[in-house]
Amino acid sequence: MRYLVDERAEGRVYRALAERRAGEEREILLALAQAERRHEEHWLELLGGEPVRLPRASTGSRMLGLLARGFGSIFVLALAQNEEGRSPYQSEPFATARMVADERIHREVVRGLAARGRRRLSGTFRAAVFGANDGLVSNLALVLGIGATGVAPQFVLFSGIAGLLAGALSMGAGEFVSVRSQRELLDATEPSNYADEVLPDLDLDVNELALVYRTRGMSAADSIAAAQQVIATAQAADRSTPYAREPERVGDHETVGSALGAAGSSFLFFASGAIIPVLPWVFGLSGAPAVLLALLMVGAALLATGAMVGLLSGAPPLLRGIRQLAIGFGAAAVTYALGLVFGVAA
């Protein structure tokens, strides 16, 4: 009965996700829901029909259902990938070998769907995560380092605000230049249609077009075959207008993202991260209470961002959160120690 309700819950998740998708992705999700329906029928057959009372679905399945209906995002697909990877059928004697195989394949299918979303969002997401963590760590290190010198609380506050503005502007500008430069570099490596106009005049059997394909990594035989096909098509085309092929694109620009999107995400998330360590001083705290509150708030934020990255990447969220926490607090500890040294020297 537990397996039955979990299969039904998983089917509802895939149908809810399919409602928010179109085209091929929708068809894939509906096919997954149909597969879960087959598994549901297996358990119904063993139970001898629909039970009078059923237990509740697992917490993970119920949470996925709520998220799928409310969001239907890459976040839900990443969670579904982890859920499929924890199938209990491997050691369940009443589950068929086909069901075990289905569950393993389902994980790879969901992983492929999640990978599409990750590629679409990777450029902006990288800038957002990097910006938020940089804001948290750098401004925590700044206010702790300044505060450890023994200066007035107002000086710590103004230093934190200045660090927020300077860092956010720097991060935004840096991301814009970085992503714009990367896209320009990718554009420069795309195949060019510079010579299309003269393709009909090349010799079908002996031509340099094959050399172009060899520079792209094709073997000699494959490059000759590709060149002959292109030239035959060009020679058969209407010569009343200059010949031109459809533009070729081989670079995956989705993984880079847009320059403005990356810059805006980096600016906003750096600022949202950098304001957290400053909040205790904004509300009038100073000394040890302000430092402790800043550490608690930044620690919680680092754990949350690390866990989210872990979930979206299919990795253990707790380990990713602890790693972010250790890195952030390590950097803050170094600057706090240096502030104590310089404070004593002063």
Coordinates of C-alpha atoms in Angstrom, one line a residue:
M1 CA 0.0 0.0 0.0
R2 CA 2.9 2.3 0.7
Y3 CA 4.3 1.7 -2.8
L4 CA 0.9 2.2 -4.3
V5 CA 0.4 5.7 -2.8
D6 CA 4.0 6.7 -3.6
E7 CA 3.6 5.7 -7.3
R8 CA 0.4 7.7 -7.5
A9 CA 2.0 10.7 -5.9
E10 CA 5.0 10.5 -8.3
G11 CA 2.6 10.3 -11.2
R12 CA 0.8 13.4 -10.0
V13 CA 4.1 15.2 -9.8
Y14 CA 4.9 14.4 -13.5
R15 CA 1.5 15.4 -14.7
A16 CA 1.6 18.7 -12.8
L17 CA 5.0 19.4 -14.3
A18 CA 3.7 18.5 -17.8
E19 CA 0.9 21.1 -17.4
R20 CA 3.6 23.7 -17.3
R21 CA 5.6 22.4 -20.2
A22 CA 5.0 22.2 -24.0
G23 CA 6.3 20.1 -26.9
E24 CA 8.8 17.4 -26.3
E25 CA 9.3 18.0 -22.6
R26 CA 5.6 17.7 -22.0
E27 CA 5.4 14.4 -23.9
I28 CA 8.4 13.0 -21.9
L29 CA 6.8 14.0 -18.5
L30 CA 3.5 12.4 -19.5
A31 CA 5.3 9.2 -20.5
L32 CA 6.9 9.1 -17.1
A33 CA 3.5 9.5 -15.5
Q34 CA 2.2 6.6 -17.6
A35 CA 5.1 4.5 -16.4
E36 CA 4.2 5.2 -12.8
R37 CA 0.7 4.2 -13.6
R38 CA 1.9 0.8 -14.8
H39 CA 3.7 0.4 -11.5
E40 CA 0.6 1.4 -9.6
E41 CA -1.4 -1.3 -11.5
H42 CA 1.2 -3.9 -10.4
W43 CA 0.7 -3.1 -6.7
L44 CA -3.1 -3.0 -7.1
E45 CA -3.0 -6.5 -8.6
L46 CA -1.0 -7.8 -5.7
L47 CA -3.4 -6.2 -3.3
G48 CA -6.4 -7.7 -5.0
G49 CA -8.0 -4.3 -5.9
E50 CA -8.3 -0.9 -4.3
P51 CA -7.8 -1.1 -0.5
V52 CA -10.5 0.5 1.7
R53 CA -7.9 2.6 3.5
L54 CA -4.5 3.7 2.3
P55 CA -1.5 5.3 4.2
R56 CA -0.3 8.7 3.3
A57 CA 2.4 9.1 0.7
S58 CA 6.0 9.7 1.9
T59 CA 6.9 13.2 2.9
G60 CA 9.2 13.6 0.0
S61 CA 6.5 12.7 -2.5
R62 CA 4.0 15.0 -0.9
M63 CA 6.5 17.9 -0.9
L64 CA 7.3 17.3 -4.6
G65 CA 3.6 17.4 -5.4
L66 CA 3.1 20.8 -3.7
L67 CA 6.2 22.2 -5.4
A68 CA 5.2 20.9 -8.8
R69 CA 1.8 22.5 -8.6
G70 CA 3.1 25.7 -7.2
F71 CA 6.3 26.2 -9.1
G72 CA 7.0 23.5 -11.8
S73 CA 10.6 24.6 -12.0
I74 CA 14.1 23.1 -12.4
F75 CA 14.2 23.0 -8.6
V76 CA 11.4 20.4 -8.6
L77 CA 13.1 18.3 -11.3
A78 CA 16.3 18.3 -9.3
L79 CA 14.4 17.0 -6.3
A80 CA 12.6 14.4 -8.4
Q81 CA 15.9 13.2 -9.7
N82 CA 17.1 12.6 -6.2
E83 CA 13.8 10.9 -5.3
E84 CA 14.1 8.5 -8.2
G85 CA 17.6 7.6 -7.2
R86 CA 16.3 6.4 -3.8
S87 CA 14.0 3.8 -5.2
P88 CA 13.4 0.9 -2.7
Y89 CA 12.6 -1.6 -5.5
Q90 CA 16.2 -2.9 -5.8
S91 CA 15.8 -4.9 -2.6
E92 CA 12.0 -5.5 -2.8
P93 CA 11.1 -9.1 -3.7
F94 CA 7.6 -8.2 -4.8
A95 CA 8.9 -5.6 -7.4
T96 CA 9.6 -7.0 -10.8
A97 CA 13.0 -6.7 -12.6
R98 CA 11.3 -4.4 -15.1
M99 CA 10.1 -2.1 -12.4
V100 CA 13.6 -1.9 -11.0
A101 CA 15.0 -1.1 -14.4
D102 CA 12.2 1.5 -15.0
E103 CA 13.1 3.4 -11.8
R104 CA 16.8 3.5 -12.8
I105 CA 16.0 4.8 -16.2
H106 CA 13.5 7.3 -14.8
R107 CA 16.3 8.9 -12.8
E108 CA 18.3 9.4 -16.0
V109 CA 15.3 10.8 -17.9
V110 CA 14.6 13.3 -15.1
R111 CA 18.3 14.1 -14.9
G112 CA 18.2 14.9 -18.7
L113 CA 15.2 17.1 -18.3
A114 CA 16.8 18.9 -15.3
A115 CA 20.0 19.3 -17.4
R116 CA 18.1 21.2 -20.0
G117 CA 16.9 23.6 -17.4
R118 CA 20.3 23.8 -15.8
R119 CA 21.8 24.8 -19.2
R120 CA 19.2 27.5 -19.7
L121 CA 19.8 28.9 -16.3
S122 CA 23.5 28.2 -15.7
G123 CA 24.9 31.6 -16.7
T124 CA 22.5 33.7 -14.6
F125 CA 22.5 31.1 -11.8
R126 CA 26.3 31.0 -11.6
A127 CA 26.3 34.8 -11.3
A128 CA 23.5 34.8 -8.7
V129 CA 25.2 32.2 -6.5
F130 CA 28.6 33.7 -6.8
G131 CA 27.2 37.2 -6.1
A132 CA 25.3 36.2 -3.0
N133 CA 28.1 34.2 -1.5
D134 CA 30.7 36.9 -2.3
G135 CA 28.4 39.5 -0.7
L136 CA 27.9 37.4 2.4
V137 CA 31.6 36.5 2.9
S138 CA 33.3 39.7 1.8
N139 CA 31.1 42.0 3.8
L140 CA 31.2 39.7 6.8
A141 CA 35.0 39.7 6.6
L142 CA 35.0 43.5 6.1
V143 CA 32.8 44.4 9.1
L144 CA 34.4 41.9 11.4
G145 CA 37.9 43.0 10.4
I146 CA 37.0 46.7 10.9
G147 CA 35.1 46.0 14.1
A148 CA 38.0 44.1 15.6
T149 CA 40.2 47.2 15.4
G150 CA 38.0 48.8 18.1
V151 CA 36.6 51.7 16.0
A152 CA 33.1 53.2 16.7
P153 CA 30.0 51.3 15.6
Q154 CA 29.1 54.0 13.1
F155 CA 32.4 53.5 11.3
V156 CA 31.7 49.8 11.0
L157 CA 28.2 50.5 9.7
F158 CA 29.4 53.0 7.1
S159 CA 32.2 50.6 6.1
G160 CA 29.7 47.8 5.5
I161 CA 27.4 50.0 3.4
A162 CA 30.4 51.2 1.4
G163 CA 31.6 47.6 0.9
L164 CA 28.1 46.7 -0.2
L165 CA 27.8 49.4 -2.9
A166 CA 31.4 49.0 -4.1
G167 CA 31.2 45.2 -4.3
A168 CA 27.8 45.1 -6.0
L169 CA 28.9 47.6 -8.6
S170 CA 32.2 45.8 -9.2
M171 CA 30.5 42.4 -9.4
G172 CA 27.8 43.7 -11.8
A173 CA 30.4 45.4 -14.1
G174 CA 32.7 42.4 -13.9
E175 CA 30.0 39.9 -14.8
F176 CA 28.8 42.1 -17.7
V177 CA 32.3 42.3 -19.2
S178 CA 33.1 38.6 -18.5
V179 CA 29.9 37.2 -20.1
R180 CA 29.9 39.7 -23.0
S181 CA 33.5 38.8 -23.8
Q182 CA 32.8 35.1 -23.6
R183 CA 29.8 35.4 -25.9
E184 CA 31.9 37.4 -28.4
L185 CA 34.6 34.7 -28.2
L186 CA 32.0 32.0 -28.9
D187 CA 30.6 34.1 -31.8
A188 CA 34.0 34.3 -33.3
T189 CA 34.3 30.5 -33.3
E190 CA 31.0 29.9 -35.0
P191 CA 31.1 28.6 -38.7
S192 CA 31.1 31.5 -41.1
N193 CA 29.0 31.8 -44.3
Y194 CA 31.6 34.2 -45.8
A195 CA 32.3 32.0 -48.9
D196 CA 28.7 30.8 -49.6
E197 CA 28.4 33.0 -52.7
V198 CA 31.2 31.1 -54.5
L199 CA 30.2 27.6 -53.5
P200 CA 28.5 26.8 -56.8
D201 CA 31.7 27.6 -58.7
L202 CA 33.8 25.0 -56.8
D203 CA 34.8 21.8 -58.4
L204 CA 32.6 19.0 -57.1
D205 CA 35.5 16.5 -57.0
V206 CA 38.5 18.7 -56.1
N207 CA 37.8 21.6 -53.8
E208 CA 39.1 23.3 -50.7
L209 CA 35.8 23.2 -48.9
A210 CA 36.8 19.8 -47.5
L211 CA 39.7 21.5 -45.7
V212 CA 37.2 23.7 -43.9
Y213 CA 35.5 20.6 -42.5
R214 CA 38.9 19.1 -41.6
T215 CA 39.7 22.2 -39.5
R216 CA 36.5 21.4 -37.5
G217 CA 37.7 18.0 -36.6
M218 CA 36.3 15.8 -39.4
S219 CA 38.3 12.9 -40.9
A220 CA 39.6 13.3 -44.4
A221 CA 36.9 10.9 -45.9
D222 CA 34.0 12.5 -44.0
S223 CA 35.1 16.0 -44.9
I224 CA 35.2 15.2 -48.6
A225 CA 31.8 13.6 -48.4
A226 CA 30.4 16.7 -46.6
A227 CA 32.0 19.1 -49.0
Q228 CA 30.6 17.3 -52.0
Q229 CA 27.1 17.2 -50.6
V230 CA 27.2 21.0 -49.9
I231 CA 28.6 21.8 -53.3
A232 CA 26.1 19.6 -55.1
T233 CA 23.3 21.4 -53.3
A234 CA 24.7 24.8 -54.1
Q235 CA 25.1 23.9 -57.8
A236 CA 21.5 22.7 -58.0
A237 CA 20.2 25.9 -56.4
D238 CA 18.7 28.9 -58.3
R239 CA 21.6 31.0 -59.6
S240 CA 19.5 34.2 -60.1
T241 CA 20.4 35.3 -56.6
P242 CA 23.7 34.8 -54.7
Y243 CA 23.7 31.5 -53.0
A244 CA 23.5 31.4 -49.2
R245 CA 23.1 28.5 -46.8
E246 CA 21.2 28.4 -43.5
P247 CA 23.6 29.7 -40.8
E248 CA 25.3 27.0 -38.8
R249 CA 25.6 27.2 -35.0
V250 CA 27.6 24.8 -33.0
G251 CA 28.2 26.7 -29.8
D252 CA 26.0 26.3 -26.8
H253 CA 25.4 29.9 -25.9
E254 CA 22.6 29.0 -23.4
T255 CA 25.2 27.9 -20.9
V256 CA 26.7 31.4 -20.9
G257 CA 23.6 33.4 -20.4
S258 CA 23.1 37.0 -21.3
A259 CA 25.5 39.7 -20.2
L260 CA 22.8 42.0 -18.8
G261 CA 21.1 39.1 -17.0
A262 CA 24.3 38.0 -15.4
A263 CA 25.3 41.5 -14.4
G264 CA 21.8 42.2 -12.9
S265 CA 21.8 39.0 -11.0
S266 CA 25.3 39.5 -9.7
F267 CA 24.5 43.0 -8.6
L268 CA 21.3 42.2 -6.9
F269 CA 22.4 39.0 -5.2
F270 CA 25.7 40.5 -4.0
A271 CA 23.8 43.4 -2.5
S272 CA 21.2 41.0 -0.9
G273 CA 24.1 39.0 0.6
A274 CA 26.2 41.9 1.6
I275 CA 23.4 43.6 3.6
I276 CA 23.0 40.7 6.0
P277 CA 26.2 41.1 7.9
V278 CA 25.5 44.8 8.3
L279 CA 22.0 44.5 9.7
P280 CA 23.1 44.2 13.4
W281 CA 24.8 47.6 13.2
V282 CA 21.9 49.0 11.2
F283 CA 19.6 48.3 14.1
G284 CA 22.0 49.8 16.6
L285 CA 23.9 46.8 18.0
S286 CA 27.6 47.0 18.6
G287 CA 30.5 44.9 20.0
A288 CA 30.1 41.2 20.7
P289 CA 26.3 41.0 20.3
A290 CA 26.5 42.5 16.8
V291 CA 29.3 40.2 15.8
L292 CA 27.4 37.1 17.1
L293 CA 24.2 38.0 15.4
A294 CA 26.0 38.7 12.1
L295 CA 27.7 35.3 12.3
L296 CA 24.4 33.6 13.0
M297 CA 22.6 35.3 10.1
V298 CA 25.4 34.8 7.6
G299 CA 25.9 31.2 8.7
A300 CA 22.2 30.5 8.1
A301 CA 22.4 32.2 4.7
L302 CA 25.5 30.3 3.7
L303 CA 24.0 27.0 4.7
A304 CA 20.8 27.8 2.7
T305 CA 22.7 28.9 -0.5
G306 CA 25.0 25.9 -0.3
A307 CA 22.1 23.5 0.2
M308 CA 20.2 25.0 -2.8
V309 CA 23.2 24.6 -5.0
G310 CA 23.5 21.0 -3.9
L311 CA 19.9 20.3 -4.6
L312 CA 20.0 21.9 -8.1
S313 CA 23.2 20.0 -9.0
G314 CA 21.9 16.7 -7.6
A315 CA 24.5 16.6 -4.8
P316 CA 23.9 16.1 -1.1
P317 CA 22.5 19.5 0.1
L318 CA 23.9 19.2 3.7
L319 CA 27.5 18.6 2.6
R320 CA 27.3 21.6 0.1
G321 CA 25.9 23.8 2.8
I322 CA 28.6 22.8 5.3
R323 CA 31.2 23.5 2.7
Q324 CA 29.9 27.0 2.0
L325 CA 29.8 27.7 5.8
A326 CA 33.3 26.5 6.3
I327 CA 34.7 28.6 3.5
G328 CA 32.8 31.7 4.5
F329 CA 33.6 31.5 8.2
G330 CA 37.3 30.7 7.4
A331 CA 37.6 33.9 5.4
A332 CA 35.9 35.9 8.1
A333 CA 38.2 34.4 10.8
V334 CA 41.3 35.5 8.9
T335 CA 40.2 39.1 8.5
Y336 CA 39.0 39.2 12.1
A337 CA 42.4 38.0 13.3
L338 CA 44.1 40.6 11.2
G339 CA 41.8 43.3 12.6
L340 CA 42.8 42.3 16.1
V341 CA 46.5 42.5 15.2
F342 CA 46.2 45.9 13.5
G343 CA 44.0 47.2 16.4
V344 CA 46.6 46.2 18.9
A345 CA 49.3 47.8 16.8
A346 CA 47.3 51.0 16.6

